[in-house]
Each structure stands twice: as C-alpha cells, then as structure tokens.
PDB file of C-alpha atoms in Angstrom:
ATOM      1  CA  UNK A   1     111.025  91.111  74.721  1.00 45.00           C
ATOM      2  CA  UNK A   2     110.039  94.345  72.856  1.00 54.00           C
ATOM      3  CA  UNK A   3     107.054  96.043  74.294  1.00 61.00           C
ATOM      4  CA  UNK A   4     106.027  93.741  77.488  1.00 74.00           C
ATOM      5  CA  UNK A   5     105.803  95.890  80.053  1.00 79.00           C
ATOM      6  CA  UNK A   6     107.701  95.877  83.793  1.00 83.00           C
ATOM      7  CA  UNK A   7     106.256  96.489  87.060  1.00 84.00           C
ATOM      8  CA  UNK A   8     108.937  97.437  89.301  1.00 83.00           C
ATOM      9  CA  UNK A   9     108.862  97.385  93.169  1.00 81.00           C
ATOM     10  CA  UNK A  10     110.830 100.769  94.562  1.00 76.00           C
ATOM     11  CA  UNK A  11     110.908  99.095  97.967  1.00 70.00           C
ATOM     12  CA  UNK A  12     112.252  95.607  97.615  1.00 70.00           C
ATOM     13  CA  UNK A  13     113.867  95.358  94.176  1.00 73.00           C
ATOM     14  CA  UNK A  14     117.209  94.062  93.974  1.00 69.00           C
ATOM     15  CA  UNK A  15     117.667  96.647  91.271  1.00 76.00           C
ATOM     16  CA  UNK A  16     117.962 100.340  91.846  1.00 76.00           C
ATOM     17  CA  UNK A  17     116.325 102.813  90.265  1.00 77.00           C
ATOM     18  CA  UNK A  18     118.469 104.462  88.942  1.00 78.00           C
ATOM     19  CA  UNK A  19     119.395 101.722  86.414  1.00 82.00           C
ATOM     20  CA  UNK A  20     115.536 100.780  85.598  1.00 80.00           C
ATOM     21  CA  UNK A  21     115.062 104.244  84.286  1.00 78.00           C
ATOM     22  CA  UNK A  22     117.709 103.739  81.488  1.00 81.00           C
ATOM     23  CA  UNK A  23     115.957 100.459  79.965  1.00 80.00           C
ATOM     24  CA  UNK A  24     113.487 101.339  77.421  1.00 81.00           C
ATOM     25  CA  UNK A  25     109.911  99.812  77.245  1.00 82.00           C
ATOM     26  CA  UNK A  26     106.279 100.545  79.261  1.00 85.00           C
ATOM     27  CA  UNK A  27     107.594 100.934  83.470  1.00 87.00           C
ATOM     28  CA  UNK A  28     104.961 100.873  86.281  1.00 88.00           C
ATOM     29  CA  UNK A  29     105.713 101.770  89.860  1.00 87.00           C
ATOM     30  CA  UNK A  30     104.836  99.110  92.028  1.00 87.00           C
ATOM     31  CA  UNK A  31     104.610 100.002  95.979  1.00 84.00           C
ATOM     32  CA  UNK A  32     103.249  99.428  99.466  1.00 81.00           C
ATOM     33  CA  UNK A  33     101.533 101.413 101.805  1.00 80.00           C
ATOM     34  CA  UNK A  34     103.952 101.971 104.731  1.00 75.00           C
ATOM     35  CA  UNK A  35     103.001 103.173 108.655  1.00 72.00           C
ATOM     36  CA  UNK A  36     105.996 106.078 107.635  1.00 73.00           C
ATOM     37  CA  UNK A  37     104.204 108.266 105.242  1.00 77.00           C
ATOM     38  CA  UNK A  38     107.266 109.846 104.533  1.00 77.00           C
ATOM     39  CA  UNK A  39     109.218 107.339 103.554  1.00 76.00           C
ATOM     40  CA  UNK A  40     105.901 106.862 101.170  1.00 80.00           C
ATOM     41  CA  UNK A  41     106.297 110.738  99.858  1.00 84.00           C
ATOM     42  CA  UNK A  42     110.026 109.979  99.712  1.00 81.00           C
ATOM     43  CA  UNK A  43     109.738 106.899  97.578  1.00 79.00           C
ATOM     44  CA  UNK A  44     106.994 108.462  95.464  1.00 82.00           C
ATOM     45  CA  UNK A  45     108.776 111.672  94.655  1.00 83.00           C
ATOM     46  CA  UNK A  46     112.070 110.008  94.110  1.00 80.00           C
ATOM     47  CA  UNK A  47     110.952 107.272  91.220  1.00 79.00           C
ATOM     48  CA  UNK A  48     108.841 109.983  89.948  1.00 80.00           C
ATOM     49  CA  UNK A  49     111.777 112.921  89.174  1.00 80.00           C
ATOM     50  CA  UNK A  50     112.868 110.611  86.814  1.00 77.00           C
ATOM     51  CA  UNK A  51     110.964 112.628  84.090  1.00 71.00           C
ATOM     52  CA  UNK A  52     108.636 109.849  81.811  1.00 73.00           C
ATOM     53  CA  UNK A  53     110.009 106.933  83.399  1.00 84.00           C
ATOM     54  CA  UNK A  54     107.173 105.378  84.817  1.00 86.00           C
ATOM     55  CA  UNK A  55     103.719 105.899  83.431  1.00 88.00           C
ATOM     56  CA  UNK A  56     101.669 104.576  86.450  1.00 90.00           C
ATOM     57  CA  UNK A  57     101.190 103.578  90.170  1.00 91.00           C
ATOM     58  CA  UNK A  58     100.370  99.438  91.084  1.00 92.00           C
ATOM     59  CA  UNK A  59      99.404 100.044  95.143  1.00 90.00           C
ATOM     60  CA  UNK A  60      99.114  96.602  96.945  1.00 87.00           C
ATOM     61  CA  UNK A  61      96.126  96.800  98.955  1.00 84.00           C
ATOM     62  CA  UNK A  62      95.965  92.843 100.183  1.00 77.00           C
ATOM     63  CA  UNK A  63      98.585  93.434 102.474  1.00 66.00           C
ATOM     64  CA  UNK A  64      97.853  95.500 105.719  1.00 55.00           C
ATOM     65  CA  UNK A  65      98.842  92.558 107.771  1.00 51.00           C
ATOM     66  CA  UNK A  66     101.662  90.225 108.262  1.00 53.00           C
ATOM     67  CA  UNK A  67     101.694  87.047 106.646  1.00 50.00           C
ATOM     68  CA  UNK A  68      98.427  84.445 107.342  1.00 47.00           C
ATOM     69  CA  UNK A  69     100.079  81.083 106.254  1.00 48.00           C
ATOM     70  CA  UNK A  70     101.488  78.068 107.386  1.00 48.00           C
ATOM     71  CA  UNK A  71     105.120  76.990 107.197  1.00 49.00           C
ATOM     72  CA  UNK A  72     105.395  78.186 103.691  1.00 52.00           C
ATOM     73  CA  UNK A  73     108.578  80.242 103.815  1.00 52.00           C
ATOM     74  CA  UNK A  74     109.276  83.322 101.316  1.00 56.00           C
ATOM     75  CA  UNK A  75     111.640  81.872  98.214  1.00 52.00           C
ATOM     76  CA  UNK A  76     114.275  84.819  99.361  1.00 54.00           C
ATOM     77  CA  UNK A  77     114.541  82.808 102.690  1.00 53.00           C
ATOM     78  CA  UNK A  78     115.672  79.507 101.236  1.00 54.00           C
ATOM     79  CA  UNK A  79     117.623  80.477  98.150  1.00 55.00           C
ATOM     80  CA  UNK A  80     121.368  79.774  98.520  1.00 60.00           C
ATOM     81  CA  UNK A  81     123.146  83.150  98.353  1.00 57.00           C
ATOM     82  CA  UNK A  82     126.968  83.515  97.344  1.00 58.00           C
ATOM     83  CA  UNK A  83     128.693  84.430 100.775  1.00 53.00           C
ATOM     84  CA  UNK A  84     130.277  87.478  98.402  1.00 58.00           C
ATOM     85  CA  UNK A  85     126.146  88.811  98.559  1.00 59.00           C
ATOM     86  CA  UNK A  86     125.252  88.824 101.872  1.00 59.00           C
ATOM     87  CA  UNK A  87     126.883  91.750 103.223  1.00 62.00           C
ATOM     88  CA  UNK A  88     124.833  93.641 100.620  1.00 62.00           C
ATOM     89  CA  UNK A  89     122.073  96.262 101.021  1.00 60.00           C
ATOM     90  CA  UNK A  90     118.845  93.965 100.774  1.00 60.00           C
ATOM     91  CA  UNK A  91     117.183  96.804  99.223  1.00 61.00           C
ATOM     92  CA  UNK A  92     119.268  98.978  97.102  1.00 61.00           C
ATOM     93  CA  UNK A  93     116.362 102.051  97.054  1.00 60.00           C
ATOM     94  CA  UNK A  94     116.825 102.494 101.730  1.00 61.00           C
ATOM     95  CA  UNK A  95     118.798 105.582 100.993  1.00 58.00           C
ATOM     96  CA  UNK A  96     116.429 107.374  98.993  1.00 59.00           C
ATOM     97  CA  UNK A  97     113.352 106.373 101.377  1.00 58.00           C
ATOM     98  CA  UNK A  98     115.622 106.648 104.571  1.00 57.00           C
ATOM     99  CA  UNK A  99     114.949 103.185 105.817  1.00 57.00           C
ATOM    100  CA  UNK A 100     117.778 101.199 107.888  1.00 57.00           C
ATOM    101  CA  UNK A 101     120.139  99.789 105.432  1.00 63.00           C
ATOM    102  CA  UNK A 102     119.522  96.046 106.233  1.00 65.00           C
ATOM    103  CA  UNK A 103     121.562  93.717 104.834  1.00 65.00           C
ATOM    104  CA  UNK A 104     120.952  90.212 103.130  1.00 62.00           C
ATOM    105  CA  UNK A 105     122.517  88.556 105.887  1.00 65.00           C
ATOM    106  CA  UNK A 106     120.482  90.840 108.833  1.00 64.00           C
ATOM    107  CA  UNK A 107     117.501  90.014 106.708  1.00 61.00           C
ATOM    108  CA  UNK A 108     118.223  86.082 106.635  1.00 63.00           C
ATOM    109  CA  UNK A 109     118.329  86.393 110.286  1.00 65.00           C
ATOM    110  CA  UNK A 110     115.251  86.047 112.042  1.00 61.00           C
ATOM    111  CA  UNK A 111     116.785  87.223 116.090  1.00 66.00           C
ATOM    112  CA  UNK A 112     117.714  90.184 114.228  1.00 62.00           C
ATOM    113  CA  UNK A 113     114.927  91.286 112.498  1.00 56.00           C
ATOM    114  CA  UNK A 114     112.823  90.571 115.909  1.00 62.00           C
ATOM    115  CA  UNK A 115     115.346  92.731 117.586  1.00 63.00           C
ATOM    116  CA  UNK A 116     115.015  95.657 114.928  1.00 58.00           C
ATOM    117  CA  UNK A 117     111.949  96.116 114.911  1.00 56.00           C
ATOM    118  CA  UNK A 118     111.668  95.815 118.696  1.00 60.00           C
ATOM    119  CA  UNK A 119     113.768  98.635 118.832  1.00 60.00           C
ATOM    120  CA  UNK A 120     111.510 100.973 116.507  1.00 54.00           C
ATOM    121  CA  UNK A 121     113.900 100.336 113.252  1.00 54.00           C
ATOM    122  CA  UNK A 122     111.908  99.115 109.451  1.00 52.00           C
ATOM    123  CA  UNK A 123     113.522  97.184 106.759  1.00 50.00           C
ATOM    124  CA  UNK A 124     112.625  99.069 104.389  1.00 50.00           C
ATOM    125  CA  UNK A 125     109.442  99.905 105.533  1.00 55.00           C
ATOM    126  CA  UNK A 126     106.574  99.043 107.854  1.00 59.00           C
ATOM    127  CA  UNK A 127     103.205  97.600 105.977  1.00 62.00           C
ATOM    128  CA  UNK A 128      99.828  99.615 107.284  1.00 60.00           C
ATOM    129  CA  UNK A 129      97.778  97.228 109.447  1.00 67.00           C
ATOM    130  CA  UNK A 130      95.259 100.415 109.396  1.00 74.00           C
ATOM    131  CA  UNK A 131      95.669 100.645 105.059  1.00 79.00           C
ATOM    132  CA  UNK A 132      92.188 101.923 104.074  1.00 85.00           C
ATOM    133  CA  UNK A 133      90.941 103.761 101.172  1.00 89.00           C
ATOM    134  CA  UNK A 134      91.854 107.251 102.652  1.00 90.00           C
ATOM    135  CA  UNK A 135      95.323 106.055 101.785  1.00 88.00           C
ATOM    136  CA  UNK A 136      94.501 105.723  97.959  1.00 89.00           C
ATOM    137  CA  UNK A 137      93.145 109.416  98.308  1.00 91.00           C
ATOM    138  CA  UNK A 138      96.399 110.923  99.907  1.00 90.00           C
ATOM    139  CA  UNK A 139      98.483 109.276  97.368  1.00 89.00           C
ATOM    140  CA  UNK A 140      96.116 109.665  94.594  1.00 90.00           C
ATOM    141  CA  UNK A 141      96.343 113.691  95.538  1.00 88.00           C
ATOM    142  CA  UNK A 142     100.380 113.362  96.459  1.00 87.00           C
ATOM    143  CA  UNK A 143     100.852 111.989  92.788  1.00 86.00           C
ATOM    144  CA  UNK A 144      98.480 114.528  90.650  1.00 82.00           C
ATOM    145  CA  UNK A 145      97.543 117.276  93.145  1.00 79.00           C
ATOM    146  CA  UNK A 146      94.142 117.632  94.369  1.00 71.00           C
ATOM    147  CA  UNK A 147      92.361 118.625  91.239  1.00 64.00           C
ATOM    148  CA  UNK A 148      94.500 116.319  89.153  1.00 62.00           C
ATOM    149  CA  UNK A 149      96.546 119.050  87.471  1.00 65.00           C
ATOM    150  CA  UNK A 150      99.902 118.683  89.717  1.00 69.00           C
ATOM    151  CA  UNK A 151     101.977 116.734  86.797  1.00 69.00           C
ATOM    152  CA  UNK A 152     101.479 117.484  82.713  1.00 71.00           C
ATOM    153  CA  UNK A 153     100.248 114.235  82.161  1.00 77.00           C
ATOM    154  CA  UNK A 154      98.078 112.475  85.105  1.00 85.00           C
ATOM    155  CA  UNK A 155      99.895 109.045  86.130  1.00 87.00           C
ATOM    156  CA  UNK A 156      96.957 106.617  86.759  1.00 91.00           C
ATOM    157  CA  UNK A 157      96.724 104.938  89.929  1.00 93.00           C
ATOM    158  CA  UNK A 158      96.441 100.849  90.076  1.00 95.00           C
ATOM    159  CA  UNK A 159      94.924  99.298  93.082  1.00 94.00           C
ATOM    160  CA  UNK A 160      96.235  95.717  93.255  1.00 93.00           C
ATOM    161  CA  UNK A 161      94.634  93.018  95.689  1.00 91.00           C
ATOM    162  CA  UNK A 162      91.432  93.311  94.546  1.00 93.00           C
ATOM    163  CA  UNK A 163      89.118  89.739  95.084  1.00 93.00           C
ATOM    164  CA  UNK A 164      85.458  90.844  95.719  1.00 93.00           C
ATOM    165  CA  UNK A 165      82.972  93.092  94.131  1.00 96.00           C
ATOM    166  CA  UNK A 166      82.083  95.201  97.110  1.00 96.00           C
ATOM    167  CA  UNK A 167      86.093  96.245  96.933  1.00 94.00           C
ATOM    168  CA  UNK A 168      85.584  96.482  93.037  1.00 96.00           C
ATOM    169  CA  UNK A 169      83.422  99.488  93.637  1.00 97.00           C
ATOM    170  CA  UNK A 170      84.956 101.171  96.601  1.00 95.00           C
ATOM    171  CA  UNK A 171      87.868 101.364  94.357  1.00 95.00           C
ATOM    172  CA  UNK A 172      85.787 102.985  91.357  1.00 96.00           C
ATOM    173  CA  UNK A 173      84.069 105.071  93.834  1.00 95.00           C
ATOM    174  CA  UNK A 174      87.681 106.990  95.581  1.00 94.00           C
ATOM    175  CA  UNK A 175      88.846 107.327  91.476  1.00 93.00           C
ATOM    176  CA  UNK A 176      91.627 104.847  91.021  1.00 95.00           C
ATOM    177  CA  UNK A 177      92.109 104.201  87.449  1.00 96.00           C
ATOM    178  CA  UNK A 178      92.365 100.149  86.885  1.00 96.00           C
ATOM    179  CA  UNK A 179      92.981  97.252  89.222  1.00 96.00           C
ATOM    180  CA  UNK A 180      94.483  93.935  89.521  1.00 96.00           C
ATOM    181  CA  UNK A 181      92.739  90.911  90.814  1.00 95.00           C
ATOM    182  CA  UNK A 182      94.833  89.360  92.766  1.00 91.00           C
ATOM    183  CA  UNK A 183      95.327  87.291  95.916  1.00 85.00           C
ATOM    184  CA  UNK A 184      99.217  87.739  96.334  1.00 75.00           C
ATOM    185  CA  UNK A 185     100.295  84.659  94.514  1.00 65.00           C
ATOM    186  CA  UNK A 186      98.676  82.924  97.243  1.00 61.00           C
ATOM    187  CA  UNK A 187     100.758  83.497 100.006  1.00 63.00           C
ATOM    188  CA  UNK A 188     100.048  86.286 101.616  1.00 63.00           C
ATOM    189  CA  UNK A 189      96.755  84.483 103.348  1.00 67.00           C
ATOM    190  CA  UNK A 190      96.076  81.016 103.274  1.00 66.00           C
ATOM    191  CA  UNK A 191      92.767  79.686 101.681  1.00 70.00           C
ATOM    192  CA  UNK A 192      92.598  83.001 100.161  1.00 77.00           C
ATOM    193  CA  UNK A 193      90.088  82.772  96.960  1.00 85.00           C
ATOM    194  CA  UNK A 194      92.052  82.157  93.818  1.00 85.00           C
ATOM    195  CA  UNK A 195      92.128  84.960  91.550  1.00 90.00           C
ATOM    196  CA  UNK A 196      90.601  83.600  88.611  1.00 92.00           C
ATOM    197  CA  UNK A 197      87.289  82.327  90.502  1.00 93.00           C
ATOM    198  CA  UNK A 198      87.034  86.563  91.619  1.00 94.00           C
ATOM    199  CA  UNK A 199      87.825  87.514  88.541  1.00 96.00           C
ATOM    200  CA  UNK A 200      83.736  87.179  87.093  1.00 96.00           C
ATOM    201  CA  UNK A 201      82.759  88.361  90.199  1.00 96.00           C
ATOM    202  CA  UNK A 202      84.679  91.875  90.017  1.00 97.00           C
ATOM    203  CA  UNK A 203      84.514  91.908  86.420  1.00 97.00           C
ATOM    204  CA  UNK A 204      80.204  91.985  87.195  1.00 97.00           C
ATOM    205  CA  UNK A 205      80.984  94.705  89.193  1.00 97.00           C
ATOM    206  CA  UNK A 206      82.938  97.242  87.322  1.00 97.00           C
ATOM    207  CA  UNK A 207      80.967  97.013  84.127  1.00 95.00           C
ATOM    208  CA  UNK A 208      84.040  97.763  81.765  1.00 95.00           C
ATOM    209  CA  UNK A 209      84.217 100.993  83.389  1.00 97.00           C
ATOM    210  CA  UNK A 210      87.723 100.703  84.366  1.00 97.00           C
ATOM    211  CA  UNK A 211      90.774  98.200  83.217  1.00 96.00           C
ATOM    212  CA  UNK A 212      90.701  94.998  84.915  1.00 97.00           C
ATOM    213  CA  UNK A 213      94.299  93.228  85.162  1.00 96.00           C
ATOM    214  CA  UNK A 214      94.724  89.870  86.990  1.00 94.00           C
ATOM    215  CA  UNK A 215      97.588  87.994  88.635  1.00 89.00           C
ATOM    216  CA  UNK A 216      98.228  84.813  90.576  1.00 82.00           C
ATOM    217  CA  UNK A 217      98.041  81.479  88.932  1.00 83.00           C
ATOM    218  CA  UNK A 218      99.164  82.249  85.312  1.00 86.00           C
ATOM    219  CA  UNK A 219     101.220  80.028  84.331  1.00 87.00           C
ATOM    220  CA  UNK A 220     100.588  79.330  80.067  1.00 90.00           C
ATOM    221  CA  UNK A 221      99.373  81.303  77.132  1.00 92.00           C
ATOM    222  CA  UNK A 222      96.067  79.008  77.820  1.00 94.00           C
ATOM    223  CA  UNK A 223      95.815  80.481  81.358  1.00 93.00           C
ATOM    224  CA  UNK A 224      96.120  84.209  79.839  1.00 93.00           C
ATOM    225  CA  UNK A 225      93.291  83.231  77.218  1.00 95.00           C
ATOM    226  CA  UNK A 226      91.002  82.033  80.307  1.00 94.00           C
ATOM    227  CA  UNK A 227      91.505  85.521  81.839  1.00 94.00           C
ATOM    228  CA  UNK A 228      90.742  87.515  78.767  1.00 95.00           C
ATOM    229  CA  UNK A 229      87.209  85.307  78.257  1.00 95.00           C
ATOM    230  CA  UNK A 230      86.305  86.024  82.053  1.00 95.00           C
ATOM    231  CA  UNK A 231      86.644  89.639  81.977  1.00 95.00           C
ATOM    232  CA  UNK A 232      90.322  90.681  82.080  1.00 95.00           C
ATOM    233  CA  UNK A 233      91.505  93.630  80.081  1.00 96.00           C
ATOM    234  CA  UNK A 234      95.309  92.170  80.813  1.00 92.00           C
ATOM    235  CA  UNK A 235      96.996  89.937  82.585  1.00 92.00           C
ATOM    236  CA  UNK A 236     100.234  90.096  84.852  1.00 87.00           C
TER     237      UNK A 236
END
C-alpha cells in the first residue's frame, strides 16, 4: 500500500526495529511515557540513530493509569499462540531500553506478572500514573534540544489521547505539533467519550492551528469521510 503511513510502537511491537527501518514509506514513532525515564531516553535515542527513519513522535497521553474496564480482556490475552512462540521475547526492543526480557508465556501468566512487578521488575516498562505536561516538555527538549536546533530537521511531536478542549489547548500551549483524538479504542476506560463526538469539540478549540488526527471507531471509508467533515486533518 504505497504511501500509507505506519505508526510503530518501540515498546510493544512484535517487530524490532531494526527491520522497520529497512521498509520504505512515511514511519512515526509511537511511545509511552514510562516511571524509568531512562529507559524513555534509551528508547528515544535508539529508534532515532536510525538516520531519517522516522519523521515524528505519537506520545499516548490517555494512559497514566492501569486499565478502567470491566472483564474485557486485551486480544493478546486470548489469542491462541503456537507453543513454538511462547518462549519468545514479548517485546523484541527490552534490550535496547534495558527492560526484563519477559517472555510470551511470563506475560500470559498473570501470578507472574503480579510477582514481577512486586519485586521492582517492568515488562517493558512502567506507565506514569503522575504523566503530566512537564513530560511533553522533557521529551519535546530530549528530541530537538531546548531551542529546537538539536537535530537538522525538527521531528514534530504528536500528543495522542486527546478528548476535550481544555486538553486541546494545554497541548498547543507546551508546543506539541498535532494531536490525535482518541479514547484508546475504547478500552483503556470504560464509558470513555467516543472519539468522534470530541472530535467538534477539540476541533473548536484549536482553530486549524495545529493538525488534528483521530482514532477509535473507524471502521469504513464512510467513517474516514465523517472525520474529515468534523474537523480532522487525518485519520488513523
């Protein structure tokens, strides 16, 4: 699919990076805030050295908190895996952020997990439940250097999670470059406002100052159409 663009998670792809960067086409880096700041820096700097590879930053900001939901389970925990996969690294990237090397079978296992991170270890990272917009401003400067100069081209930092107006313009207000309305596909917090009703709302707010991308919910070319007529500049 010639020029569609990819959004790729360093922290939980199955994929490593080092085989992204050879496929051609637009890449975006698509992280998480993390308690570990330098497995942050680490992850940063790492998909970054690849010279050109990826020409922005997606941050998930909707997620400094563990799952709000009811018995919905992640699809990752009820997909049959072949037996030959689950002695695999669940996250190919834990070397190059120095996270524990968790398997797909440790992973599977919830007495395990409980047990790792009683005793202080991540799976590939632990997600802020203090993420604020000082965050955005350390990696904003980590990425292109306090006056913006660090790198010859500036690599424009996407705040994702984005589902009021008041967030809207805190984001516009600390510099980030475009975000994504979004409410997690819906199952990060229950009864969460779908992304499409927020997407007037924000769209209001920001005044086509900056991009507006949405997720969540597409599903047909009709539902991409909807998004462009309320405001989006893209959709994901």
């Amino acid at each position: 699919m010639a020029g569609v663009g990819y959004c790729y998670n360093f922290s939980y792809s199955s994929v490593i990076y080092t085989d992204v960067v050879k496929e051609p086409g637009v890449k975006w880096l698509h992280m998480y805030m993390f308690e570990e700041r330098d497995m942050v820096q680490a992850m940063i700097e790492t998909a970054l050295s690849c010279e050109d590879c990826f020409s922005a930053i997606i941050l998930t900001c909707d997620h400094p908190h563990r799952r709000v939901q009811g018995r919905t389970l992640p699809y990752f925990m009820r997909a049959k895996y072949p037996y030959s996969d689950l002695d695999q690294p669940f996250f190919p990237n834990q070397a190059a952020t120095g996270s524990d090397k968790t398997t797909l079978k440790q992973l599977l296992d919830p007495l395990y997990m409980e047990q790792m991170l009683r005793d202080g270890g991540n799976a590939g990272g632990t997600n802020s439940y203090t993420l604020s917009w000082e965050d955005v401003r350390w990696i904003q400067t980590l990425v292109n250097g306090k006056d913006g100069k660090k790198r010859k081209k500036k690599i424009p930092i996407v705040a994702k999670g984005i589902l009021s107006a008041d967030d809207a313009r805190k984001a516009m207000e600390v510099g980030v470059d475009a975000i994504v309305v979004s409410n997690h596909g819906g199952r990060q917090c229950d009864f969460a406002v779908p992304a499409i009703e927020a997407l007037p709302v924000v769209a209001a707010a920001v005044q086509g100052k900056i991009p507006i991308f949405v997720d969540s919910g597409v599903r047909s070319s009709a539902d991409i159409v909807r998004a462009l007529c309320l405001g989006a500049s893209g959709v994901m």
